[in-house]
């Protein structure tokens, strides 16, 4: 069942939105619905991308040690 959403825009924002909708030959409501759908897709894609990066990072086998030891070794390497 459709739900109503009320969004308050100042005159400048509404006029800009109306111009964009006209340029795309659609109503303001339809343009806003499409913009919201696109934002949801982009948000979902960003989350999936971040999760994939984390998963890939966990597959790497790197040197490990206590943090202070690692920092000391890094600092030592910079001085050489």
PDB file of C-alpha atoms in Angstrom:
ATOM      1  CA  UNK A   1       0.000   0.000   0.000  1.00  0.00           C
ATOM      2  CA  UNK A   2       1.479   3.378  -0.960  1.00  0.00           C
ATOM      3  CA  UNK A   3       2.427   5.785   1.794  1.00  0.00           C
ATOM      4  CA  UNK A   4       2.487   9.565   1.623  1.00  0.00           C
ATOM      5  CA  UNK A   5       5.725  11.410   2.372  1.00  0.00           C
ATOM      6  CA  UNK A   6       5.761  15.140   3.006  1.00  0.00           C
ATOM      7  CA  UNK A   7       9.013  16.927   2.289  1.00  0.00           C
ATOM      8  CA  UNK A   8       9.344  20.625   2.969  1.00  0.00           C
ATOM      9  CA  UNK A   9      11.581  22.554   0.577  1.00  0.00           C
ATOM     10  CA  UNK A  10      12.246  26.240   0.455  1.00  0.00           C
ATOM     11  CA  UNK A  11      11.184  28.067  -2.719  1.00  0.00           C
ATOM     12  CA  UNK A  12      14.640  27.886  -4.283  1.00  0.00           C
ATOM     13  CA  UNK A  13      14.987  24.136  -3.695  1.00  0.00           C
ATOM     14  CA  UNK A  14      11.504  23.432  -5.009  1.00  0.00           C
ATOM     15  CA  UNK A  15      12.019  25.551  -8.129  1.00  0.00           C
ATOM     16  CA  UNK A  16      15.308  23.801  -8.870  1.00  0.00           C
ATOM     17  CA  UNK A  17      13.681  20.398  -8.379  1.00  0.00           C
ATOM     18  CA  UNK A  18      10.757  21.334 -10.606  1.00  0.00           C
ATOM     19  CA  UNK A  19      13.132  22.501 -13.366  1.00  0.00           C
ATOM     20  CA  UNK A  20      15.037  19.226 -13.226  1.00  0.00           C
ATOM     21  CA  UNK A  21      11.811  17.204 -13.310  1.00  0.00           C
ATOM     22  CA  UNK A  22      10.556  19.184 -16.317  1.00  0.00           C
ATOM     23  CA  UNK A  23      13.855  18.631 -18.090  1.00  0.00           C
ATOM     24  CA  UNK A  24      13.296  14.887 -17.623  1.00  0.00           C
ATOM     25  CA  UNK A  25       9.648  15.255 -18.692  1.00  0.00           C
ATOM     26  CA  UNK A  26       8.216  13.936 -15.444  1.00  0.00           C
ATOM     27  CA  UNK A  27       6.365  15.208 -12.435  1.00  0.00           C
ATOM     28  CA  UNK A  28       8.222  16.411  -9.355  1.00  0.00           C
ATOM     29  CA  UNK A  29       6.820  13.437  -7.437  1.00  0.00           C
ATOM     30  CA  UNK A  30       8.084  10.915  -9.975  1.00  0.00           C
ATOM     31  CA  UNK A  31      11.486  12.589 -10.154  1.00  0.00           C
ATOM     32  CA  UNK A  32      11.784  12.497  -6.335  1.00  0.00           C
ATOM     33  CA  UNK A  33      10.749   8.810  -6.239  1.00  0.00           C
ATOM     34  CA  UNK A  34      13.412   7.965  -8.823  1.00  0.00           C
ATOM     35  CA  UNK A  35      16.042  10.001  -6.973  1.00  0.00           C
ATOM     36  CA  UNK A  36      15.227   8.158  -3.744  1.00  0.00           C
ATOM     37  CA  UNK A  37      15.417   4.765  -5.479  1.00  0.00           C
ATOM     38  CA  UNK A  38      18.792   5.691  -6.961  1.00  0.00           C
ATOM     39  CA  UNK A  39      20.081   6.845  -3.567  1.00  0.00           C
ATOM     40  CA  UNK A  40      19.024   3.519  -2.020  1.00  0.00           C
ATOM     41  CA  UNK A  41      20.813   1.565  -4.773  1.00  0.00           C
ATOM     42  CA  UNK A  42      23.981   3.638  -4.329  1.00  0.00           C
ATOM     43  CA  UNK A  43      23.852   3.204  -0.566  1.00  0.00           C
ATOM     44  CA  UNK A  44      23.422  -0.557  -0.925  1.00  0.00           C
ATOM     45  CA  UNK A  45      26.292  -0.723  -3.440  1.00  0.00           C
ATOM     46  CA  UNK A  46      28.566   1.265  -1.122  1.00  0.00           C
ATOM     47  CA  UNK A  47      27.846  -1.100   1.766  1.00  0.00           C
ATOM     48  CA  UNK A  48      28.478  -4.170  -0.413  1.00  0.00           C
ATOM     49  CA  UNK A  49      31.740  -2.651  -1.657  1.00  0.00           C
ATOM     50  CA  UNK A  50      32.949  -1.970   1.884  1.00  0.00           C
ATOM     51  CA  UNK A  51      32.020  -5.480   3.043  1.00  0.00           C
ATOM     52  CA  UNK A  52      33.868  -6.976   0.060  1.00  0.00           C
ATOM     53  CA  UNK A  53      36.962  -4.918   0.912  1.00  0.00           C
ATOM     54  CA  UNK A  54      36.856  -6.108   4.516  1.00  0.00           C
ATOM     55  CA  UNK A  55      36.429  -9.722   3.413  1.00  0.00           C
ATOM     56  CA  UNK A  56      39.389  -9.401   1.027  1.00  0.00           C
ATOM     57  CA  UNK A  57      41.541  -7.828   3.740  1.00  0.00           C
ATOM     58  CA  UNK A  58      40.849 -10.691   6.131  1.00  0.00           C
ATOM     59  CA  UNK A  59      42.202 -13.184   3.585  1.00  0.00           C
ATOM     60  CA  UNK A  60      45.678 -11.581   3.596  1.00  0.00           C
ATOM     61  CA  UNK A  61      48.387 -13.151   5.687  1.00  0.00           C
ATOM     62  CA  UNK A  62      50.551 -10.340   6.968  1.00  0.00           C
ATOM     63  CA  UNK A  63      53.094 -10.050   9.727  1.00  0.00           C
ATOM     64  CA  UNK A  64      51.568  -9.652  13.128  1.00  0.00           C
ATOM     65  CA  UNK A  65      52.948  -8.694  16.491  1.00  0.00           C
ATOM     66  CA  UNK A  66      52.047  -6.677  19.539  1.00  0.00           C
ATOM     67  CA  UNK A  67      51.207  -3.132  18.429  1.00  0.00           C
ATOM     68  CA  UNK A  68      54.093  -1.425  20.253  1.00  0.00           C
ATOM     69  CA  UNK A  69      56.601  -3.867  18.745  1.00  0.00           C
ATOM     70  CA  UNK A  70      55.221  -3.224  15.251  1.00  0.00           C
ATOM     71  CA  UNK A  71      55.347   0.547  15.724  1.00  0.00           C
ATOM     72  CA  UNK A  72      58.933   0.326  16.979  1.00  0.00           C
ATOM     73  CA  UNK A  73      59.920  -1.770  13.938  1.00  0.00           C
ATOM     74  CA  UNK A  74      58.259   0.717  11.590  1.00  0.00           C
ATOM     75  CA  UNK A  75      60.039   3.599  13.295  1.00  0.00           C
ATOM     76  CA  UNK A  76      63.343   1.714  13.118  1.00  0.00           C
ATOM     77  CA  UNK A  77      62.823   1.100   9.383  1.00  0.00           C
ATOM     78  CA  UNK A  78      62.284   4.793   8.762  1.00  0.00           C
ATOM     79  CA  UNK A  79      65.577   5.686  10.391  1.00  0.00           C
ATOM     80  CA  UNK A  80      67.640   3.378   8.176  1.00  0.00           C
TER      81      UNK A  80
END
